[in-house]
Amino acid sequence: TGLPFNARSKDVKMYFEKDMKCGKVSYCKLLIFEDTKRCKGNGFITFESDEGARNALKLDRTEFQLGGSDNKKDSKDKKE
């Protein structure tokens, strides 16, 4: 959840493999809107190893940014 509308599977795969160095992604499927073919903001990723999945889980609350930038969201800034 939280992917930008213009995200593509290859962007997400590169983010986890290259930018965040989680490990090799074996499967990446983004959910898309039927009419616009744009990302709905979420998807599914499978890593080749359990270690890769654990590394990705450590990124909880990290904002996905196209181009490799990441920003930790501060829970104090979140107003609900």
PDB file of C-alpha atoms in Angstrom:
ATOM      1  CA  THR A   1       0.000   0.000   0.000  1.00  0.00           C
ATOM      2  CA  GLY A   2       1.200   3.489  -0.778  1.00  0.00           C
ATOM      3  CA  LEU A   3       2.639   3.012  -4.247  1.00  0.00           C
ATOM      4  CA  PRO A   4       2.246   5.962  -6.600  1.00  0.00           C
ATOM      5  CA  PHE A   5      -0.275   5.714  -9.455  1.00  0.00           C
ATOM      6  CA  ASN A   6       2.531   5.769 -12.019  1.00  0.00           C
ATOM      7  CA  ALA A   7       4.467   2.869 -10.425  1.00  0.00           C
ATOM      8  CA  ARG A   8       5.268  -0.082 -12.662  1.00  0.00           C
ATOM      9  CA  SER A   9       6.286  -3.614 -11.690  1.00  0.00           C
ATOM     10  CA  LYS A  10       9.848  -3.045 -12.864  1.00  0.00           C
ATOM     11  CA  ASP A  11      10.067   0.120 -10.679  1.00  0.00           C
ATOM     12  CA  VAL A  12       8.962  -1.792  -7.589  1.00  0.00           C
ATOM     13  CA  LYS A  13      11.271  -4.706  -8.369  1.00  0.00           C
ATOM     14  CA  MET A  14      14.242  -2.363  -8.801  1.00  0.00           C
ATOM     15  CA  TYR A  15      13.351  -0.512  -5.606  1.00  0.00           C
ATOM     16  CA  PHE A  16      13.549  -3.677  -3.503  1.00  0.00           C
ATOM     17  CA  GLU A  17      16.469  -5.317  -5.328  1.00  0.00           C
ATOM     18  CA  LYS A  18      18.793  -2.408  -6.130  1.00  0.00           C
ATOM     19  CA  ASP A  19      17.796   0.630  -4.067  1.00  0.00           C
ATOM     20  CA  MET A  20      16.913  -1.056  -0.763  1.00  0.00           C
ATOM     21  CA  LYS A  21      19.095  -4.149  -1.309  1.00  0.00           C
ATOM     22  CA  CYS A  22      16.499  -6.532   0.128  1.00  0.00           C
ATOM     23  CA  GLY A  23      17.276  -9.426  -2.180  1.00  0.00           C
ATOM     24  CA  LYS A  24      16.183 -10.931  -5.484  1.00  0.00           C
ATOM     25  CA  VAL A  25      12.484 -10.496  -6.321  1.00  0.00           C
ATOM     26  CA  SER A  26      11.005 -13.558  -8.020  1.00  0.00           C
ATOM     27  CA  TYR A  27       7.474 -12.172  -8.529  1.00  0.00           C
ATOM     28  CA  CYS A  28       5.946  -8.698  -8.574  1.00  0.00           C
ATOM     29  CA  LYS A  29       2.295  -8.010  -9.410  1.00  0.00           C
ATOM     30  CA  LEU A  30       0.748  -4.569  -9.038  1.00  0.00           C
ATOM     31  CA  LEU A  31      -3.000  -4.112  -8.814  1.00  0.00           C
ATOM     32  CA  ILE A  32      -4.185  -1.779 -11.557  1.00  0.00           C
ATOM     33  CA  PHE A  33      -7.349   0.102 -12.421  1.00  0.00           C
ATOM     34  CA  GLU A  34      -9.042  -1.484 -15.444  1.00  0.00           C
ATOM     35  CA  ASP A  35     -10.011   1.818 -17.066  1.00  0.00           C
ATOM     36  CA  THR A  36      -6.779   3.810 -16.695  1.00  0.00           C
ATOM     37  CA  LYS A  37      -4.278   0.937 -16.393  1.00  0.00           C
ATOM     38  CA  ARG A  38      -2.648   2.858 -13.532  1.00  0.00           C
ATOM     39  CA  CYS A  39      -1.486   1.340 -10.252  1.00  0.00           C
ATOM     40  CA  LYS A  40      -4.099   1.207  -7.478  1.00  0.00           C
ATOM     41  CA  GLY A  41      -1.363   1.752  -4.904  1.00  0.00           C
ATOM     42  CA  ASN A  42      -0.684  -1.803  -3.831  1.00  0.00           C
ATOM     43  CA  GLY A  43       0.576  -5.117  -5.094  1.00  0.00           C
ATOM     44  CA  PHE A  44       2.237  -8.429  -4.251  1.00  0.00           C
ATOM     45  CA  ILE A  45       5.934  -9.262  -4.100  1.00  0.00           C
ATOM     46  CA  THR A  46       7.668 -12.594  -3.598  1.00  0.00           C
ATOM     47  CA  PHE A  47      11.370 -12.832  -2.824  1.00  0.00           C
ATOM     48  CA  GLU A  48      13.649 -15.728  -3.747  1.00  0.00           C
ATOM     49  CA  SER A  49      14.716 -16.087  -0.107  1.00  0.00           C
ATOM     50  CA  ASP A  50      13.216 -15.697   3.337  1.00  0.00           C
ATOM     51  CA  GLU A  51      16.019 -13.255   4.114  1.00  0.00           C
ATOM     52  CA  GLY A  52      14.889 -10.984   1.276  1.00  0.00           C
ATOM     53  CA  ALA A  53      11.355 -10.955   2.652  1.00  0.00           C
ATOM     54  CA  ARG A  54      12.625 -10.189   6.178  1.00  0.00           C
ATOM     55  CA  ASN A  55      14.745  -7.328   4.809  1.00  0.00           C
ATOM     56  CA  ALA A  56      11.700  -5.904   3.028  1.00  0.00           C
ATOM     57  CA  LEU A  57       9.608  -6.112   6.198  1.00  0.00           C
ATOM     58  CA  LYS A  58      12.210  -3.960   7.959  1.00  0.00           C
ATOM     59  CA  LEU A  59      11.219  -1.182   5.535  1.00  0.00           C
ATOM     60  CA  ASP A  60       7.789  -0.881   7.158  1.00  0.00           C
ATOM     61  CA  ARG A  61       6.715   2.797   7.165  1.00  0.00           C
ATOM     62  CA  THR A  62       9.245   3.645   4.431  1.00  0.00           C
ATOM     63  CA  GLU A  63       7.727   5.722   1.662  1.00  0.00           C
ATOM     64  CA  PHE A  64       8.223   4.283  -1.824  1.00  0.00           C
ATOM     65  CA  GLN A  65       9.649   6.888  -4.197  1.00  0.00           C
ATOM     66  CA  LEU A  66      10.322   6.393  -7.885  1.00  0.00           C
ATOM     67  CA  GLY A  67      13.974   7.006  -8.599  1.00  0.00           C
ATOM     68  CA  GLY A  68      15.324   5.359  -5.483  1.00  0.00           C
ATOM     69  CA  SER A  69      14.719   7.936  -2.746  1.00  0.00           C
ATOM     70  CA  ASP A  70      13.161   6.808   0.474  1.00  0.00           C
ATOM     71  CA  ASN A  71      11.818   8.735   3.418  1.00  0.00           C
ATOM     72  CA  LYS A  72      10.872   7.319   6.778  1.00  0.00           C
ATOM     73  CA  LYS A  73       7.434   8.477   7.829  1.00  0.00           C
ATOM     74  CA  ASP A  74       7.502   9.845  11.341  1.00  0.00           C
ATOM     75  CA  SER A  75       4.628   8.408  13.347  1.00  0.00           C
ATOM     76  CA  LYS A  76       4.418  11.679  15.310  1.00  0.00           C
ATOM     77  CA  ASP A  77       3.586  13.525  12.081  1.00  0.00           C
ATOM     78  CA  LYS A  78       0.735  11.175  11.293  1.00  0.00           C
ATOM     79  CA  LYS A  79      -2.591  12.642  12.353  1.00  0.00           C
ATOM     80  CA  GLU A  80      -5.565  10.333  12.543  1.00  0.00           C
TER      81      GLU A  80
END
